[in-house]
Amino acid sequence: MKGVETTAVDIALYLMIVFLLLAFMSLLIILRNRFIFRLFIRNAFGNRKRAALIIAGLMIGSAMISGALVMRSSMLTLSSNMVTLSYGHVDETITNFGNSLYGSAFNYSTFSEINASVANSRLIAGLVPMTYLTVSAYDNTTGVPYDELGFVAAPWWANGILGNFISVNGSEVTRLPRGELMIDQMAAKQFNASPGDKLTVYTGNGKSYTGTVYAVVNDNFRGYFDSGFNIFMRLGDSSAVSGTAGRISLIAVANAGPVLEAAQRTDAVMKVLNSTLQTINTKLGMGLAAYPVLQDQLNLIHSEVSVISDLYLALSLFAVAAGLILVAVIFYMLAEERMRDLGTLRALGVTRRQITGGFVSEGFIYTLLSCFAGSVLGVGIGFLMTYGFVELFGSTFAAPVRETGILLSSFTVTAQDVAIGFSAGAVATLAIILIASYRIGRFSVIEAMKRNASGGGRNGRNAKISLPLILLLISGALLYSGSELKMLEPAMLGISMIMISVVWLAVSVTGADYLTGVAGAALILIWGIPQSWNLFPGNFTHSYYIYVESGLFLVTGGILMFFSLEPLMLGLIKPRRNSGGSIVPAIRQALAFPTQKKVRTAASLALFSFVIFGIVSVSVLGSMINQAAVQTVAKQSGGYNFVVYSGNGGNLTSALTGNATLTGSISAANLIYDVGTSFTLNGSGSRPFIYSLVGIPSSGADGGFASQNRYEFYSYLPRFHSPAAVWGALKNNSSLAVIDITLAGISKGNFASGAPAPAKAALGDTLTIYGANHTARSVVVAGILDEFGFQGVFVRLPVMSSLGLLEPAFPVLFIRLAPGVSPTAASINLRRALTPYDPVVIDLNLITQQLTMDIRGIVEMTEIFIAMGLVAGTAGLGIIAMRSVVERRQQIGLLRAIGFTRRMMSASFLLEFVFIALSGSAIGVVMSLVNGEVIAAKLSYVLSFAYSPSSIVLLVVISLLLTVAAVLSSVRAVSRIEPSTAIRYIE
Amino acid sequence: MQEHAKDKEYAAQALNISKYYTVGEERVAALKNVTVNIKQGDFVAITGPSGSGKSTLLNCLSGLDRVTEGEVVIGGRTITGMTDREISRFRASNMGFVFQNYALLPVFNVAENVELPALITGVRASEARKMAMEVLDFVGLKNRFNFRPDQLSGGEQQRVAIARSLINRPPVLWADEPTGNLDSESGSAVLELFARLNSEHRSTVVVVTHNAEVASRTRTRIRLSDGKITDERS
Ligand SMILES: Nc1ncnc2c1ncn2[C@@H]1O[C@H](COP(=O)(O)OP(=O)(O)O)[C@@H](O)[C@H]1O
Ligand SMILES: [Mg+2]
């Protein structure tokens, strides 16, 4: 975490230094030629509308970069706050045979022993003995029931270590009468409860306890413990609820120091705890383990935030690229427009360098304004995106966020985020401006005065041949290094660039323009047909960047092909004879212009097609991932609809069979037992690891889990001839086990990042399971399941009970609905039937729905984020349109003079730009679909092709509307041109 | 050394210059082995039919364009040996230009257009404005100083262009068809200005024209045809 921040500061610093250098250079140039500067500034702001478009187009890059960074900082702060909120001063937890929060109960004396042995450590502020259970409760006063509550019992003296409870009215809760309860804000809201209410708590062991609510406490880091919805009680009174007097289930460890700082001592504290626990485990035959809960959560959530913000940063670089194309277009166009004036200035004695300086100073002003506006806008974007993500994942963490105003206080704008956004945009823009200005400065005075120079100094024949030759050399080198490194990216890049440079060379020599179309088609073929990668041997590696590369070249291919297809289209639209008043000439005219100004058209096509490509690709990928996710959940579910956890399982099955509302709707209800314990792989000398042990009852009225689950096997020992044979053997043989794919190390699955990595077990390996009271048993891995939804080492139940692990184990009920039964209705009935047993009901249908919604949410937010890049494309077309009106004034006047109506003129003008926008969009859409097909083909084992046509249509419509809005004023200007003035007009 | 001394009495010299343009595959000769010596203080007309190379010659002589072959000497130095910066500086302080299309900057008003060359050579803004008003007075447009170019007639625009060309009191004045876009009355007024400059300020004036009347008022006439000098008389 510290490393990340240091690099961010470094980057900000470097960028700032480069920016200041460039700014200093620009200022020197400006100061030395103040009158040139005045001239250019006057030019720049003489046309306010255009200046606004330019600034809008240029600011998008900065806005997106700083937006992504601000979002990143805010989400990091927010997540740290959330984690702090969850655990407060609790940095580590200790449980016995369990996971980080739940385990089997143990004696209070064990706590005393641990406490005594770490008492001298200055790293630790204190240890707190707790009982932590999941319970259900019923508010007798309001009549509201609720399950999935946390029951947190700690001695009152723990406040000195973990901090005080704060009541909702803001005051500290200084005492809690014996036998009374406190609830947190979220639980109170759920129950509609207030102090004085009578609350009955069910623990699922058949017992219940009714107590008075003494206070409602804030969801600060004491009240929110783990995830809110808590009931608090004094530890001394808690046996009334837990039923285990003199025993606790959890030890909370608080490191020394303020909350987030304390978390950084976790590694050292874990060492201390581990050595203590090892001694005690050996002595007492217990399964005590310490978990770095706070740090795990921080790491997990920070890595999730980083993944998302990195993605957004990458996507914003893409808008920066679009912005740079725009800068180049704008500057060449400005140069073209002013060529005559520039020629005059040169004739009057202005040096080339001063002209360059003039452009630099103008660009400098644009850059300052736009990047400043952009980075400020980015702060807003960052906030909206943070807000969007919180809204999106509201179910997991937004409730306390909204209730405690953490979102607002977490919103973080650091100077370095804004500085990076500003200077990254500014450096890139200024660099392009310096290059463009230098090239613009090299025009010929005479040609400029005649107004037929196209700006940017025409290259001689030598340059025309030498440039592609240089490119050819570079591509050759890329291809070579790609084959040496056995990497597909540089190799394919080399091949593509070789094709481009060869065609470029051929066009320069022969002047046969249609060859560019051939190059385009070749690029599309090479990248669009997945099999073409087989050009390279199978041992070539590649990363996901290959798909970015393929997108780049597919779109480039599309743009190149556009220029050879357009004349064909023109040929199709032939004016019919005797078609007086026909619109056909106007259409032809509109479609003919783009090919005449190739660079300009290519740039506008690129601006549109790349952005659209980005958006549609995200949408296509989203559809594919969603499809895959839904399929994965289906596969991970083992063909079950619900998974029910309960502290009291014995009666779960009978509760279901005895329930009338559920009769006939359940086709399978399979009970198994789950407990966390330690294992070693292939001999006791290896490092022990904690994992789930799953006990499967050998029999059952319905045949049980072993015969009814629909999990698929990844592999099993060859002596078994079918999956059923594996399960059948497991039911009767205490020396066999089946493991999930995570433990086989084949898929990472959702294994918690902080826990020690489990060993990689293979078929035939021996796993030793350690139980209570120094017991241990060994099993052989007979099969590996192709799932990680339910992790564990599956053994027959007698193995678990012989290890003394059945008592601490959690019963888990797998329920499959009968065909045709609505999961929604069944879910309600199921919960009703099971409430007295304090269940946690996992609804796999709901998970699938939630997953789909989450994916759609992320995809839509990402689309909106990239779509901001459309502003660059639209601004580009707007500027080109303004330029075109001026440029063609005479021509338009002439056409008007020979009989074109006002309407025809403006229609043809509008059509021209709509045509470019549509073509650009079409290239983007088609190529992203092609790229999606390629990705699906390459990753066919996880993804298959899918897309959502409606969102694509919507996108194209939006981009068209934006285009029309941007060129509308120019279209009106066209219709106002009078034949007489136009003919007289000399630009 | 002697040759160098000889150069000094010329405002500009073209020594056996040729200029070729490449259009597609073809090489077009705009000037073929032309030698011209423009004396200090002379009033020269370059005449000839359209396309004969008049503008090309003027552009090459004034350093606006580079020759393909031969040598151009201005201010006693070959321009092939000068950097862009040197030529530009030399042009700013020693030459004035007047073009057929006036070439005024549309975003500036009259005074701002006129003071531009002074500002280029580093004159302070207030001083430049004073100089601009003087030359505007000289061309009779002092009261129009605040007009924008598009608010003036063609003749007036050309007089502004002349005022601009005069502001630095350049020893040499180049004019390419200065009366080409003007009616005869405005044209005469412009020509009158050139004549006065030449006689009163001893400026060298070189005018490209195909107007016989203009040519008749100059001291030296160079006639071009097909890129070659066919006649030269003083
Ligand atoms: N930029 C150019 N490219 C090609 N040919 C040119 C160019 N400029 C001038 N020429 C050719 O050079 C010849 C002389 O042109 P110019 O000096 O402008 O003639 P004039 O001023 O006498 O009318 C003409 O034949 C013209 O076509
Ligand atoms: Mg001419």
PDB file of N, CA, C and O in Angstrom, chain A residues 283-300:
ATOM      1  N   LYS A 283      -0.060 -28.528  23.828  1.00  0.00           N
ATOM      2  CA  LYS A 283      -0.290 -28.906  25.206  1.00  0.00           C
ATOM      3  C   LYS A 283      -1.718 -29.418  25.424  1.00  0.00           C
ATOM      4  O   LYS A 283      -1.929 -30.439  26.068  1.00  0.00           O
ATOM      5  N   LEU A 284      -2.698 -28.668  24.825  1.00  0.00           N
ATOM      6  CA  LEU A 284      -4.095 -28.971  25.133  1.00  0.00           C
ATOM      7  C   LEU A 284      -4.799 -29.758  24.034  1.00  0.00           C
ATOM      8  O   LEU A 284      -5.979 -30.074  24.166  1.00  0.00           O
ATOM      9  N   GLY A 285      -4.085 -30.022  22.910  1.00  0.00           N
ATOM     10  CA  GLY A 285      -4.741 -30.733  21.809  1.00  0.00           C
ATOM     11  C   GLY A 285      -5.861 -29.935  21.196  1.00  0.00           C
ATOM     12  O   GLY A 285      -6.921 -30.443  20.864  1.00  0.00           O
ATOM     13  N   MET A 286      -5.640 -28.633  21.053  1.00  0.00           N
ATOM     14  CA  MET A 286      -6.684 -27.766  20.495  1.00  0.00           C
ATOM     15  C   MET A 286      -6.337 -27.346  19.081  1.00  0.00           C
ATOM     16  O   MET A 286      -5.243 -27.596  18.579  1.00  0.00           O
ATOM     17  N   GLY A 287      -7.274 -26.695  18.402  1.00  0.00           N
ATOM     18  CA  GLY A 287      -7.050 -26.211  17.020  1.00  0.00           C
ATOM     19  C   GLY A 287      -7.118 -24.710  16.968  1.00  0.00           C
ATOM     20  O   GLY A 287      -7.805 -24.145  16.121  1.00  0.00           O
ATOM     21  N   LEU A 288      -6.411 -24.053  17.888  1.00  0.00           N
ATOM     22  CA  LEU A 288      -6.452 -22.582  17.910  1.00  0.00           C
ATOM     23  C   LEU A 288      -5.645 -22.009  16.752  1.00  0.00           C
ATOM     24  O   LEU A 288      -4.558 -22.502  16.441  1.00  0.00           O
ATOM     25  N   ALA A 289      -6.196 -21.012  16.107  1.00  0.00           N
ATOM     26  CA  ALA A 289      -5.458 -20.362  15.023  1.00  0.00           C
ATOM     27  C   ALA A 289      -5.747 -18.868  15.063  1.00  0.00           C
ATOM     28  O   ALA A 289      -6.843 -18.443  15.449  1.00  0.00           O
ATOM     29  N   ALA A 290      -4.742 -18.073  14.665  1.00  0.00           N
ATOM     30  CA  ALA A 290      -4.920 -16.615  14.630  1.00  0.00           C
ATOM     31  C   ALA A 290      -5.160 -16.167  13.192  1.00  0.00           C
ATOM     32  O   ALA A 290      -4.594 -16.738  12.259  1.00  0.00           O
ATOM     33  N   TYR A 291      -6.012 -15.180  13.021  1.00  0.00           N
ATOM     34  CA  TYR A 291      -6.334 -14.666  11.683  1.00  0.00           C
ATOM     35  C   TYR A 291      -6.131 -13.155  11.649  1.00  0.00           C
ATOM     36  O   TYR A 291      -6.666 -12.443  12.495  1.00  0.00           O
ATOM     37  N   PRO A 292      -5.371 -12.656  10.660  1.00  0.00           N
ATOM     38  CA  PRO A 292      -5.178 -11.204  10.570  1.00  0.00           C
ATOM     39  C   PRO A 292      -6.380 -10.552   9.894  1.00  0.00           C
ATOM     40  O   PRO A 292      -6.293 -10.100   8.743  1.00  0.00           O
ATOM     41  N   VAL A 293      -7.508 -10.490  10.545  1.00  0.00           N
ATOM     42  CA  VAL A 293      -8.765 -10.104   9.886  1.00  0.00           C
ATOM     43  C   VAL A 293      -8.727  -8.711   9.251  1.00  0.00           C
ATOM     44  O   VAL A 293      -9.159  -8.514   8.117  1.00  0.00           O
ATOM     45  N   LEU A 294      -8.178  -7.755  10.006  1.00  0.00           N
ATOM     46  CA  LEU A 294      -8.229  -6.382   9.510  1.00  0.00           C
ATOM     47  C   LEU A 294      -7.346  -6.236   8.270  1.00  0.00           C
ATOM     48  O   LEU A 294      -7.760  -5.696   7.254  1.00  0.00           O
ATOM     49  N   GLN A 295      -6.129  -6.786   8.382  1.00  0.00           N
ATOM     50  CA  GLN A 295      -5.215  -6.660   7.261  1.00  0.00           C
ATOM     51  C   GLN A 295      -5.724  -7.426   6.040  1.00  0.00           C
ATOM     52  O   GLN A 295      -5.652  -6.939   4.915  1.00  0.00           O
ATOM     53  N   ASP A 296      -6.267  -8.620   6.271  1.00  0.00           N
ATOM     54  CA  ASP A 296      -6.847  -9.398   5.169  1.00  0.00           C
ATOM     55  C   ASP A 296      -7.905  -8.600   4.440  1.00  0.00           C
ATOM     56  O   ASP A 296      -7.919  -8.522   3.212  1.00  0.00           O
ATOM     57  N   GLN A 297      -8.787  -8.002   5.234  1.00  0.00           N
ATOM     58  CA  GLN A 297      -9.870  -7.226   4.626  1.00  0.00           C
ATOM     59  C   GLN A 297      -9.314  -6.031   3.869  1.00  0.00           C
ATOM     60  O   GLN A 297      -9.749  -5.734   2.754  1.00  0.00           O
ATOM     61  N   LEU A 298      -8.356  -5.353   4.484  1.00  0.00           N
ATOM     62  CA  LEU A 298      -7.763  -4.176   3.830  1.00  0.00           C
ATOM     63  C   LEU A 298      -7.114  -4.584   2.516  1.00  0.00           C
ATOM     64  O   LEU A 298      -7.347  -3.976   1.471  1.00  0.00           O
ATOM     65  N   ASN A 299      -6.306  -5.665   2.567  1.00  0.00           N
ATOM     66  CA  ASN A 299      -5.627  -6.106   1.357  1.00  0.00           C
ATOM     67  C   ASN A 299      -6.620  -6.496   0.279  1.00  0.00           C
ATOM     68  O   ASN A 299      -6.484  -6.120  -0.885  1.00  0.00           O
ATOM     69  N   LEU A 300      -7.614  -7.254   0.684  1.00  0.00           N
ATOM     70  CA  LEU A 300      -8.594  -7.759  -0.265  1.00  0.00           C
ATOM     71  C   LEU A 300      -9.295  -6.596  -0.959  1.00  0.00           C
ATOM     72  O   LEU A 300      -9.330  -6.503  -2.187  1.00  0.00           O
TER      73      LEU A 300
END
